[in-house]
PDB file of C-alpha atoms and ligand atoms in Angstrom:
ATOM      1  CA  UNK A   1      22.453 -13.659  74.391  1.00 52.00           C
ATOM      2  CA  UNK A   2      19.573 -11.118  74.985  1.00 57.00           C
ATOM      3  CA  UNK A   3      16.718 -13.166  75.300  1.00 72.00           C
ATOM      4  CA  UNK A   4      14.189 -10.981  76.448  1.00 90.00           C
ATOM      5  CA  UNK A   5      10.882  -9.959  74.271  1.00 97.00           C
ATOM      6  CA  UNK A   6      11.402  -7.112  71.947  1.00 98.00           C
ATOM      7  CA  UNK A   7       8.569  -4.911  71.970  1.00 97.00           C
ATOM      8  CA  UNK A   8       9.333  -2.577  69.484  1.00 96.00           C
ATOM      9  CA  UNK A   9      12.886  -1.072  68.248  1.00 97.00           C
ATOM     10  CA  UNK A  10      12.934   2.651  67.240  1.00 95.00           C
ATOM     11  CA  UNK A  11      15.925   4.884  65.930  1.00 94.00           C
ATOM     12  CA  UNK A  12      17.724   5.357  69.177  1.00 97.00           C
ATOM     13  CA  UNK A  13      16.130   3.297  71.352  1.00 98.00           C
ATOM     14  CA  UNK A  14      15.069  -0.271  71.431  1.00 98.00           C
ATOM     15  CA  UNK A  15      11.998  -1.242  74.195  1.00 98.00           C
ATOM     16  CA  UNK A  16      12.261  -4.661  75.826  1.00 98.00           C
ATOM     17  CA  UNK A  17       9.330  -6.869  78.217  1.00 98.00           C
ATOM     18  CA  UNK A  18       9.939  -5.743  81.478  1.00 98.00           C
ATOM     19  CA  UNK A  19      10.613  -7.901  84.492  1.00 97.00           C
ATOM     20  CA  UNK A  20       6.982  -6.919  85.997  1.00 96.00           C
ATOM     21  CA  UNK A  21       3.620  -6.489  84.319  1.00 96.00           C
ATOM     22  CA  UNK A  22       3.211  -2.875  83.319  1.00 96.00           C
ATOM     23  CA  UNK A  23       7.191  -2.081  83.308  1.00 98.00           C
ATOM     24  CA  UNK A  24       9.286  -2.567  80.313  1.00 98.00           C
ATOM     25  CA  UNK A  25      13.249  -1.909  80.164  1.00 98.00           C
ATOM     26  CA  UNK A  26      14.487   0.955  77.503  1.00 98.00           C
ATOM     27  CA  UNK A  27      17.687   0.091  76.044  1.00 98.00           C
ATOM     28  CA  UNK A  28      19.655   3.504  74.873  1.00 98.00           C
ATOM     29  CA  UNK A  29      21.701   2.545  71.060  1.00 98.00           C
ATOM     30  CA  UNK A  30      24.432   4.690  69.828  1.00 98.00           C
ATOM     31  CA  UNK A  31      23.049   4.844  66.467  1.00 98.00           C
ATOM     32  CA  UNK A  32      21.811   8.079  65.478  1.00 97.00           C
ATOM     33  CA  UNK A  33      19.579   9.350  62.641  1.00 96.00           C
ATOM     34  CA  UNK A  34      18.082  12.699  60.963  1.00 96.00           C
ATOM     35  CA  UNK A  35      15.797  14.004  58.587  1.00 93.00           C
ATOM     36  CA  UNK A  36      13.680  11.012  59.173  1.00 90.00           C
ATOM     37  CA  UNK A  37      16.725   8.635  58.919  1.00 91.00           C
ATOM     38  CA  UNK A  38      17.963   9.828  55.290  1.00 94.00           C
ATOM     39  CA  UNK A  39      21.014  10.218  57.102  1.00 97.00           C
ATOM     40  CA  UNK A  40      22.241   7.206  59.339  1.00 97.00           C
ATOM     41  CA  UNK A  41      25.208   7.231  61.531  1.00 97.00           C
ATOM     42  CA  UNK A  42      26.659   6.389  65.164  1.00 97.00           C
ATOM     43  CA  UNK A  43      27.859   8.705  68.018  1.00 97.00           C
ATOM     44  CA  UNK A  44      30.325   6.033  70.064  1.00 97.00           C
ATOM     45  CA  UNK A  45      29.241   6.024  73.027  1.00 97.00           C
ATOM     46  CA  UNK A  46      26.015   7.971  72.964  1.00 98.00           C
ATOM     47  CA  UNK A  47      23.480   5.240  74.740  1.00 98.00           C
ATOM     48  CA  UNK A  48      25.345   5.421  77.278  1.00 98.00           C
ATOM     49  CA  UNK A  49      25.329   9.385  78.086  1.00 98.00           C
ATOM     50  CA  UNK A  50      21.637   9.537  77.122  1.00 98.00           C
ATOM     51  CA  UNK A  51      20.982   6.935  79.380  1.00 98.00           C
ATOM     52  CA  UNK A  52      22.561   8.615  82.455  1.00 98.00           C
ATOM     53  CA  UNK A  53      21.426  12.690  80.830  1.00 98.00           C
ATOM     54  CA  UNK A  54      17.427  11.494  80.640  1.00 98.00           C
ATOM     55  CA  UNK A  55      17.780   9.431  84.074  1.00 98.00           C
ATOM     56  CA  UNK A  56      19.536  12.952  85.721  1.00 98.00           C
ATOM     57  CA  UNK A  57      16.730  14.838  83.740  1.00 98.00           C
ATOM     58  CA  UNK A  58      13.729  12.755  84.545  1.00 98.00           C
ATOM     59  CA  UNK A  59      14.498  12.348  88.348  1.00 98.00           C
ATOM     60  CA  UNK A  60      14.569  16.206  88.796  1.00 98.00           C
ATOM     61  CA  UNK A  61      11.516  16.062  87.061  1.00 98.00           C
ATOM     62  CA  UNK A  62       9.715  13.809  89.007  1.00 98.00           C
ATOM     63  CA  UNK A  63      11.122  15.804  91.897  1.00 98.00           C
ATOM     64  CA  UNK A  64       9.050  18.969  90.803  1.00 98.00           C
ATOM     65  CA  UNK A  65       6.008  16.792  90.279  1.00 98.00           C
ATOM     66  CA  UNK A  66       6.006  15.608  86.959  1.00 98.00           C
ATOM     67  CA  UNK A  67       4.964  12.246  86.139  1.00 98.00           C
ATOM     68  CA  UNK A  68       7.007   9.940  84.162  1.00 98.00           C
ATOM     69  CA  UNK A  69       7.937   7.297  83.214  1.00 98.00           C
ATOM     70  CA  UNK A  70      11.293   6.856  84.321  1.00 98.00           C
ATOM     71  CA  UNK A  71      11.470   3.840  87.399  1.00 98.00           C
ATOM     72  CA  UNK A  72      15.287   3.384  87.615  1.00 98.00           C
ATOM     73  CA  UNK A  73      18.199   2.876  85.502  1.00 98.00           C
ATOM     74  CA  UNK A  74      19.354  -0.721  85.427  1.00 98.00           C
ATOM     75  CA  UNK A  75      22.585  -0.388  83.405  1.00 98.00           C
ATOM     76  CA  UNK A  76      24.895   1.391  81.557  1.00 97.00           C
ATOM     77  CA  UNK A  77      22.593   1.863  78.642  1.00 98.00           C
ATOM     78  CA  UNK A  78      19.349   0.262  79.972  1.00 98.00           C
ATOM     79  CA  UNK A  79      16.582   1.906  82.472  1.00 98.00           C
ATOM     80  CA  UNK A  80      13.358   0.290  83.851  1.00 98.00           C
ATOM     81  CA  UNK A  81      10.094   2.567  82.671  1.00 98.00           C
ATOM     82  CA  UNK A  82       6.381   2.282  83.216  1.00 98.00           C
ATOM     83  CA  UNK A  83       4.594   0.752  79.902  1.00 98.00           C
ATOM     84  CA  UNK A  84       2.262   3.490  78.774  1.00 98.00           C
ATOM     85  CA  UNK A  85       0.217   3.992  75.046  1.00 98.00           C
ATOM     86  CA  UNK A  86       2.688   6.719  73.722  1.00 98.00           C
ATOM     87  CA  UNK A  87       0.157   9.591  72.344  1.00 98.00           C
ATOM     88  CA  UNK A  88       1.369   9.817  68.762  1.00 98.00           C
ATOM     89  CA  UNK A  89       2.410  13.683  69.353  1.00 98.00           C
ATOM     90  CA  UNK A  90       5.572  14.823  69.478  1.00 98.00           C
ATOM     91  CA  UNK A  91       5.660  18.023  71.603  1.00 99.00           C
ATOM     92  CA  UNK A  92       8.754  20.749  70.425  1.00 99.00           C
ATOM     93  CA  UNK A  93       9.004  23.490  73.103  1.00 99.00           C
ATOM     94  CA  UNK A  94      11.176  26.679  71.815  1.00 99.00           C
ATOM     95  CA  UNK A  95      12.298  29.442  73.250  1.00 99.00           C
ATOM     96  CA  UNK A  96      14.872  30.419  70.722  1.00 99.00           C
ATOM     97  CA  UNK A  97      14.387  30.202  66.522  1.00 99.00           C
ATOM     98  CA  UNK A  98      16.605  27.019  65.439  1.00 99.00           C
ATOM     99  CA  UNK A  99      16.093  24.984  62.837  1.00 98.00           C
ATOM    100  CA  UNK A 100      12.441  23.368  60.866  1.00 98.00           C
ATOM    101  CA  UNK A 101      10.868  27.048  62.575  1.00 98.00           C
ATOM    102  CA  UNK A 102      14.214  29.105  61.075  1.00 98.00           C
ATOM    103  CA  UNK A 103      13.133  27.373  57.664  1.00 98.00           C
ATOM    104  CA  UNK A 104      10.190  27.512  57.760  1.00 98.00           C
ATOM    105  CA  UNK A 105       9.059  31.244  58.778  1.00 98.00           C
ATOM    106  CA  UNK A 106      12.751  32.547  57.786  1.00 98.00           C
ATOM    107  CA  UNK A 107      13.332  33.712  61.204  1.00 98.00           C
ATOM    108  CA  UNK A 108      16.904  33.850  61.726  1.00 98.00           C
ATOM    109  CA  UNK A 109      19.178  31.331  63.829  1.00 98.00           C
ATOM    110  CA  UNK A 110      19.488  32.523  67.910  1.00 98.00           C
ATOM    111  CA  UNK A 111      16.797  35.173  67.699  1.00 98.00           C
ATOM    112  CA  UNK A 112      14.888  34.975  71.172  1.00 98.00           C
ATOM    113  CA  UNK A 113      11.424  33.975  70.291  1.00 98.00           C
ATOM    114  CA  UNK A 114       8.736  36.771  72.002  1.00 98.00           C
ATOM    115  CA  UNK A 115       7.411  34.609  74.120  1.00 98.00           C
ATOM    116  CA  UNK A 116       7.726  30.421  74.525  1.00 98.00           C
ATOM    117  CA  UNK A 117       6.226  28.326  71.908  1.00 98.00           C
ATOM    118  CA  UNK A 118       4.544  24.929  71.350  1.00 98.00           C
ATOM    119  CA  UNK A 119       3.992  23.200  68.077  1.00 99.00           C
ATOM    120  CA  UNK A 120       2.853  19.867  67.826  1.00 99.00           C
ATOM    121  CA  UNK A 121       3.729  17.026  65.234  1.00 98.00           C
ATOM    122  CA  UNK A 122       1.740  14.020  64.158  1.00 98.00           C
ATOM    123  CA  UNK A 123       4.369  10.653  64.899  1.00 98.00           C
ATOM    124  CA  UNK A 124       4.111   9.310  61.567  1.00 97.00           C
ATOM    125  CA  UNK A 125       7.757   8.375  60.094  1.00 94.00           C
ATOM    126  CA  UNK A 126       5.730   7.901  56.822  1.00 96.00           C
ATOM    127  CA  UNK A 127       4.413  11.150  57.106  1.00 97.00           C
ATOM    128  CA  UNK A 128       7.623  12.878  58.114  1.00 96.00           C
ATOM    129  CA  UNK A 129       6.123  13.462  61.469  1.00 97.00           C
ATOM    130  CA  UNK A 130       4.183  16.771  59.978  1.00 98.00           C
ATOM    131  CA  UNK A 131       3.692  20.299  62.105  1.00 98.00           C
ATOM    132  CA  UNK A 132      -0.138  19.914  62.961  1.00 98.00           C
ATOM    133  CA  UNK A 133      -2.287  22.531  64.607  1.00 98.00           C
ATOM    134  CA  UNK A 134      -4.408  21.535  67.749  1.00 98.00           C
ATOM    135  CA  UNK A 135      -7.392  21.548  65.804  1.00 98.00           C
ATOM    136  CA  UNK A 136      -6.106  18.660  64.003  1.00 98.00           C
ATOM    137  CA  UNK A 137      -5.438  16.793  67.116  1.00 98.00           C
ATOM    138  CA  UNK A 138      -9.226  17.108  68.544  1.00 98.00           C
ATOM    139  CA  UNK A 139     -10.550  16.336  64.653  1.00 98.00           C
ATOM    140  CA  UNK A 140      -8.866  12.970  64.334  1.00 98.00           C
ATOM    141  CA  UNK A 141      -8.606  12.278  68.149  1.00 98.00           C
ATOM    142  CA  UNK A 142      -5.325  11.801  69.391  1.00 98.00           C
ATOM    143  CA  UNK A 143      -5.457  13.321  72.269  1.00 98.00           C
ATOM    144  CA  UNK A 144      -8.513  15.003  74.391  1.00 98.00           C
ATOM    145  CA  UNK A 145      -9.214  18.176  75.440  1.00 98.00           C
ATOM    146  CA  UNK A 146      -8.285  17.264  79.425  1.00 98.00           C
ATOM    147  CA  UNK A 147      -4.709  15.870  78.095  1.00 98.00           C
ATOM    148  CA  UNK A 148      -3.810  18.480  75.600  1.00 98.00           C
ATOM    149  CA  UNK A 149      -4.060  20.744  79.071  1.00 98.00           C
ATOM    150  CA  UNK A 150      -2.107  18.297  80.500  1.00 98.00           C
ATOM    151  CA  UNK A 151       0.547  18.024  78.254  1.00 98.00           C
ATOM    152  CA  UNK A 152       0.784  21.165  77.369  1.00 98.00           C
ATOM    153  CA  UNK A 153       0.834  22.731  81.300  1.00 98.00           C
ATOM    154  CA  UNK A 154       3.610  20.100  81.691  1.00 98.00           C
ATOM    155  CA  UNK A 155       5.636  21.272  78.753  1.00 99.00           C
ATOM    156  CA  UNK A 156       5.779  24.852  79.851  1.00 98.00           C
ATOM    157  CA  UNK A 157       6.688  23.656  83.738  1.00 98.00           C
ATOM    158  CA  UNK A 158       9.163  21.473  82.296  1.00 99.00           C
ATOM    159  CA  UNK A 159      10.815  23.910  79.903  1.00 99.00           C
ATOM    160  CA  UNK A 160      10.949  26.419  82.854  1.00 98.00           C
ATOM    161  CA  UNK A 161      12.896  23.773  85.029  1.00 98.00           C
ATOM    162  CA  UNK A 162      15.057  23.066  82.267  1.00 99.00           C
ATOM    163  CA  UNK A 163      16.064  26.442  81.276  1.00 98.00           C
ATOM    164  CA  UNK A 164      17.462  27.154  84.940  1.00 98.00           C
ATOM    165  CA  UNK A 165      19.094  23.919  85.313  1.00 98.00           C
ATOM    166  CA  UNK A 166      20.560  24.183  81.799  1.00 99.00           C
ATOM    167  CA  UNK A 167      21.899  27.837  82.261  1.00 98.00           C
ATOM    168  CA  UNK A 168      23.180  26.548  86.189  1.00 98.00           C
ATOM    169  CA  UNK A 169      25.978  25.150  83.458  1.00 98.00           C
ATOM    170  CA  UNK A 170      26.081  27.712  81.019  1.00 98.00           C
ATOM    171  CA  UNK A 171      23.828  25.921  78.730  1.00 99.00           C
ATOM    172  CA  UNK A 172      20.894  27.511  76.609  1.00 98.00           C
ATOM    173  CA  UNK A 173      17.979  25.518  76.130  1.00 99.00           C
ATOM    174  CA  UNK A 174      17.089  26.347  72.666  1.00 99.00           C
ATOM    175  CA  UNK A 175      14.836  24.027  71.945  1.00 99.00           C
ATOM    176  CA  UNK A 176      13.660  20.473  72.655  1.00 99.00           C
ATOM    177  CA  UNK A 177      11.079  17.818  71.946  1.00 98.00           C
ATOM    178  CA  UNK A 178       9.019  16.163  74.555  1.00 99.00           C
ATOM    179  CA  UNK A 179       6.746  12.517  74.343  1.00 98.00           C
ATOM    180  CA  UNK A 180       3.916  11.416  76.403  1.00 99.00           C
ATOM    181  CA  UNK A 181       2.369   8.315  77.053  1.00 98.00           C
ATOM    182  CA  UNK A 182      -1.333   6.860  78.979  1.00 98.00           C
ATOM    183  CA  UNK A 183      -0.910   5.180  81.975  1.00 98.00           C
ATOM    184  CA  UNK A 184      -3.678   3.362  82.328  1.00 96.00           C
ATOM    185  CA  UNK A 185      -5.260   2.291  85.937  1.00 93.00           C
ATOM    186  CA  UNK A 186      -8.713  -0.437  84.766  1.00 92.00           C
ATOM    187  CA  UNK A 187     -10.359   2.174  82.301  1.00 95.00           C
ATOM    188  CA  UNK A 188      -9.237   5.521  83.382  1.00 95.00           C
ATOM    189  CA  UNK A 189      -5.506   6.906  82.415  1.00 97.00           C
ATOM    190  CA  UNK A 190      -3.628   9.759  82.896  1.00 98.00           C
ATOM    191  CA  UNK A 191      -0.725  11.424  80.833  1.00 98.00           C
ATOM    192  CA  UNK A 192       2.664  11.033  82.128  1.00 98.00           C
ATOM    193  CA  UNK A 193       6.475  12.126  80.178  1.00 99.00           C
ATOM    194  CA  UNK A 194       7.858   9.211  78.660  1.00 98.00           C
ATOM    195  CA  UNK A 195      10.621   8.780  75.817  1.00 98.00           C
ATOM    196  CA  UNK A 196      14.237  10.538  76.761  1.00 98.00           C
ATOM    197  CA  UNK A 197      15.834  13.925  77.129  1.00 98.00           C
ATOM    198  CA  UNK A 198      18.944  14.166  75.950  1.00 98.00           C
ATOM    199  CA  UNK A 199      20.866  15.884  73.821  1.00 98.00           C
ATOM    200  CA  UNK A 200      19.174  13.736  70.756  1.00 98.00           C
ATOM    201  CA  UNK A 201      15.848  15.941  71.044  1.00 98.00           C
ATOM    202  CA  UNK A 202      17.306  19.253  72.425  1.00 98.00           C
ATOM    203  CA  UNK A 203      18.848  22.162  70.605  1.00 99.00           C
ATOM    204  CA  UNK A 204      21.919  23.285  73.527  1.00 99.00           C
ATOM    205  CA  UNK A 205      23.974  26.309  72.862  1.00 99.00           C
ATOM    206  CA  UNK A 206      27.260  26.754  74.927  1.00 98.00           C
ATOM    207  CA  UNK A 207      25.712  30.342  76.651  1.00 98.00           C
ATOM    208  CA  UNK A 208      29.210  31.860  76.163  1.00 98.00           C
ATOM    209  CA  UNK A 209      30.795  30.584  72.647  1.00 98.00           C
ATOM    210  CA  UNK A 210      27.512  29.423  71.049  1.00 98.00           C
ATOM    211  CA  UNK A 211      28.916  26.202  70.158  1.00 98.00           C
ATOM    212  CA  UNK A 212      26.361  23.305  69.270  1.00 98.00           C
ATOM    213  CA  UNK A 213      25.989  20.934  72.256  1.00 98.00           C
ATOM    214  CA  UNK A 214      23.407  18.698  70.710  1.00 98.00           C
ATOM    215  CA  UNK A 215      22.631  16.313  67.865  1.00 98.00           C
ATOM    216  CA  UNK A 216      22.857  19.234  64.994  1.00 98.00           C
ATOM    217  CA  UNK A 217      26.719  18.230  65.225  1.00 98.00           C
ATOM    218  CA  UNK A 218      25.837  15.415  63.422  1.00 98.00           C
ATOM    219  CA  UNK A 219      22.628  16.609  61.578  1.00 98.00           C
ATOM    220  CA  UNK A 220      24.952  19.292  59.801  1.00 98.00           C
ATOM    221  CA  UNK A 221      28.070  17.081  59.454  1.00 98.00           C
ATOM    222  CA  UNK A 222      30.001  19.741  62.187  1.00 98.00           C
ATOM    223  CA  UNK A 223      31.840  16.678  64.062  1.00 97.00           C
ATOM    224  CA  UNK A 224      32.690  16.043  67.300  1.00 98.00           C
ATOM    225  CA  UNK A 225      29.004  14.685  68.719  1.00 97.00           C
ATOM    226  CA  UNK A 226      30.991  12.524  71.305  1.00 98.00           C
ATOM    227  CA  UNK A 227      32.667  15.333  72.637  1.00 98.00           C
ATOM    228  CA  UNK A 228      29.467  17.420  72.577  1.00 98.00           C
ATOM    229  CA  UNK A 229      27.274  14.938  74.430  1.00 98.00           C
ATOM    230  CA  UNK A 230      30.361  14.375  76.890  1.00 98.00           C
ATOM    231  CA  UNK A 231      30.163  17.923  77.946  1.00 98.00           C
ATOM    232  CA  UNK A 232      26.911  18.247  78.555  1.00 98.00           C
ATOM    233  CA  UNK A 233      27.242  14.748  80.980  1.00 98.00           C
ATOM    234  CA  UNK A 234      30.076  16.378  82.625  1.00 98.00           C
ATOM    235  CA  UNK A 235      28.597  19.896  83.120  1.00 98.00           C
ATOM    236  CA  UNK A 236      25.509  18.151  84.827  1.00 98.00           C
ATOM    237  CA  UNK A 237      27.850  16.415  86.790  1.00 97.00           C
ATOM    238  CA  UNK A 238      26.328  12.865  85.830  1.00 96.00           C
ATOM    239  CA  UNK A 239      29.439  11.029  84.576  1.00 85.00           C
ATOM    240  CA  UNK A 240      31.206  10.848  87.907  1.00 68.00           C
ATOM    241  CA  UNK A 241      30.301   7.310  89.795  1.00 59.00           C
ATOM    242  CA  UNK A 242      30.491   4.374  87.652  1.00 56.00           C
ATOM    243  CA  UNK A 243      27.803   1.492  87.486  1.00 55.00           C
TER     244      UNK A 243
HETATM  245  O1  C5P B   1      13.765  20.152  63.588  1.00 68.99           O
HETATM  246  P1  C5P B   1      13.085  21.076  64.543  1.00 68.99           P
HETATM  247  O2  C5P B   1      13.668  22.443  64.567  1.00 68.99           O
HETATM  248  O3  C5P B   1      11.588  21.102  64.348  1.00 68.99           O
HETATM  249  O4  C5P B   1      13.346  20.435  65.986  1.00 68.99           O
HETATM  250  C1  C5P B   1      12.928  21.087  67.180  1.00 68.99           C
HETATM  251  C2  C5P B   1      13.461  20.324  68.382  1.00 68.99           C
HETATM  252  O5  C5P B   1      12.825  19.074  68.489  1.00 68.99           O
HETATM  253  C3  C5P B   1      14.956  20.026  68.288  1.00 68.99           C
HETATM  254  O6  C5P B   1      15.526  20.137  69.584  1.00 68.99           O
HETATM  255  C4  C5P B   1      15.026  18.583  67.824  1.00 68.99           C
HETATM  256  O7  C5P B   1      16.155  17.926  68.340  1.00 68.99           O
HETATM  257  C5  C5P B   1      13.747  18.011  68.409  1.00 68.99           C
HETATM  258  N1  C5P B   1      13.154  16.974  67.555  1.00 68.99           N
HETATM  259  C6  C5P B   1      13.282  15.640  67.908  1.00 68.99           C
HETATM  260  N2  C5P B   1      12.716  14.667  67.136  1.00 68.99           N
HETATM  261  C7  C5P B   1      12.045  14.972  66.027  1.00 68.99           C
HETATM  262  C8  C5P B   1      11.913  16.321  65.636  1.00 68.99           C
HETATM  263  C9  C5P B   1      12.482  17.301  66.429  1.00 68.99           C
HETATM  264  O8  C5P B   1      13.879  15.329  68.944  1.00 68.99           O
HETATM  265  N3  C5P B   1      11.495  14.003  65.299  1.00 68.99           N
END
């Protein structure tokens, strides 16, 4: 039996005490939900590829300087992370029109955007986590001046990085969502990635079919998310040693 502290259990993920102040272990669920859960479901087998993707993800990350919160994996669906206040933003990079910004502005499916975009979203599940302009953000607070440039000169560095290691495997990045925590040191902090990447909060088009890599498989009933996932594991060539 699991007998560790819960901390707090989320759609996909489920945080747990760490072994050492300041660390906590992030435990990777298959279950997967959309359109703020309406629609609940599992992929089999999905904690454990997101596990190994974000681990892959976040240690070439750190290896072009940017801080996260990624320590080591511990498991097949567990990884040890730094314990930071998670800045109630959610951070959605695009660089092609997909989905809520297809909707929303009618821009059509796969047109290149002109030039990369950020949008921000308040974390409120009651709220529907609503599109929120940066003016909102320095009204009500959540995050300062200093860490919006933060966050947002890490967004752009990361998407960059991401787009060449995606299309190294014949994968567009159309689209993904990024979260960022405080790591505090006595009163001062600084902003550092946290959450995942995986295929959960990217949009990834096959460069040469255009076949849906990601979790719009299952957020547009298309079946096969296993299968999807799997590929993009295998094509970053992070399913090979066991452990
Ligand atoms: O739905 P929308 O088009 O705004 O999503 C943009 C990107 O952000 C997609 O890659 C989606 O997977 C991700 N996202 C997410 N979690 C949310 C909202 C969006 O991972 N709550």
């Amino acid at each position: 039996m699991n007998r560790r502290r819960q901390i707090y259990e989320g759609k996909a993920k489920i945080l747990y005490e760490g072994p050492e102040p300041g660390t906590l272990i992030q435990y990777f669920k298959d279950d997967a939900t959309a359109f703020n859960a309406q629609k609940k479901g599992t992929i089999n087998g999905k904690g454990v590829i997101n596990n190994r993707i974000s681990e892959f993800v976040f240690t070439r990350l750190s290896h072009i300087g940017i801080p996260t919160h990624f320590i080591r994996r511990l498991n097949m669906r567990e990884q040890l992370v730094r314990q930071v206040d998670i800045i109630p933003l959610e951070v959605v990079v695009r660089n092609v029109a997909a989905g809520s910004i297809s909707k929303r502005l009618g821009i059509e499916e796969g047109e290149p955007l002109p030039h990369t975009l950020l949008e921000y979203y308040y974390k409120d599940d009651a709220l529907g986590d609503p599109l929120i302009a940066e003016e909102h953000i320095a009204c009500f607070g959540w995050a300062s001046n200093e860490e919006m440039q933060d966050m947002s000169s890490m967004a752009i560095r990361i998407n960059d990085f991401l787009c060449g290691m995606f299309a190294a495997v014949g994968i567009r990045l159309v689209d993904f969502k990024l979260e960022f925590g405080r790591l505090w040191d006595g009163d001062y902090s600084r902003v550092i990635l946290a959450d995942e990447i995986s295929p959960d909060g990217c949009r990834l088009w096959d460069m040469a079919t255009g076949e849906k890599l990601d979790k719009d498989r299952f957020r547009r009933d298309l079946g096969g998310e296993e299968d999807a996932y799997t590929e993009v594991a295998r094509r970053l060539g992070v399913l090979q040693d066991d452990g």
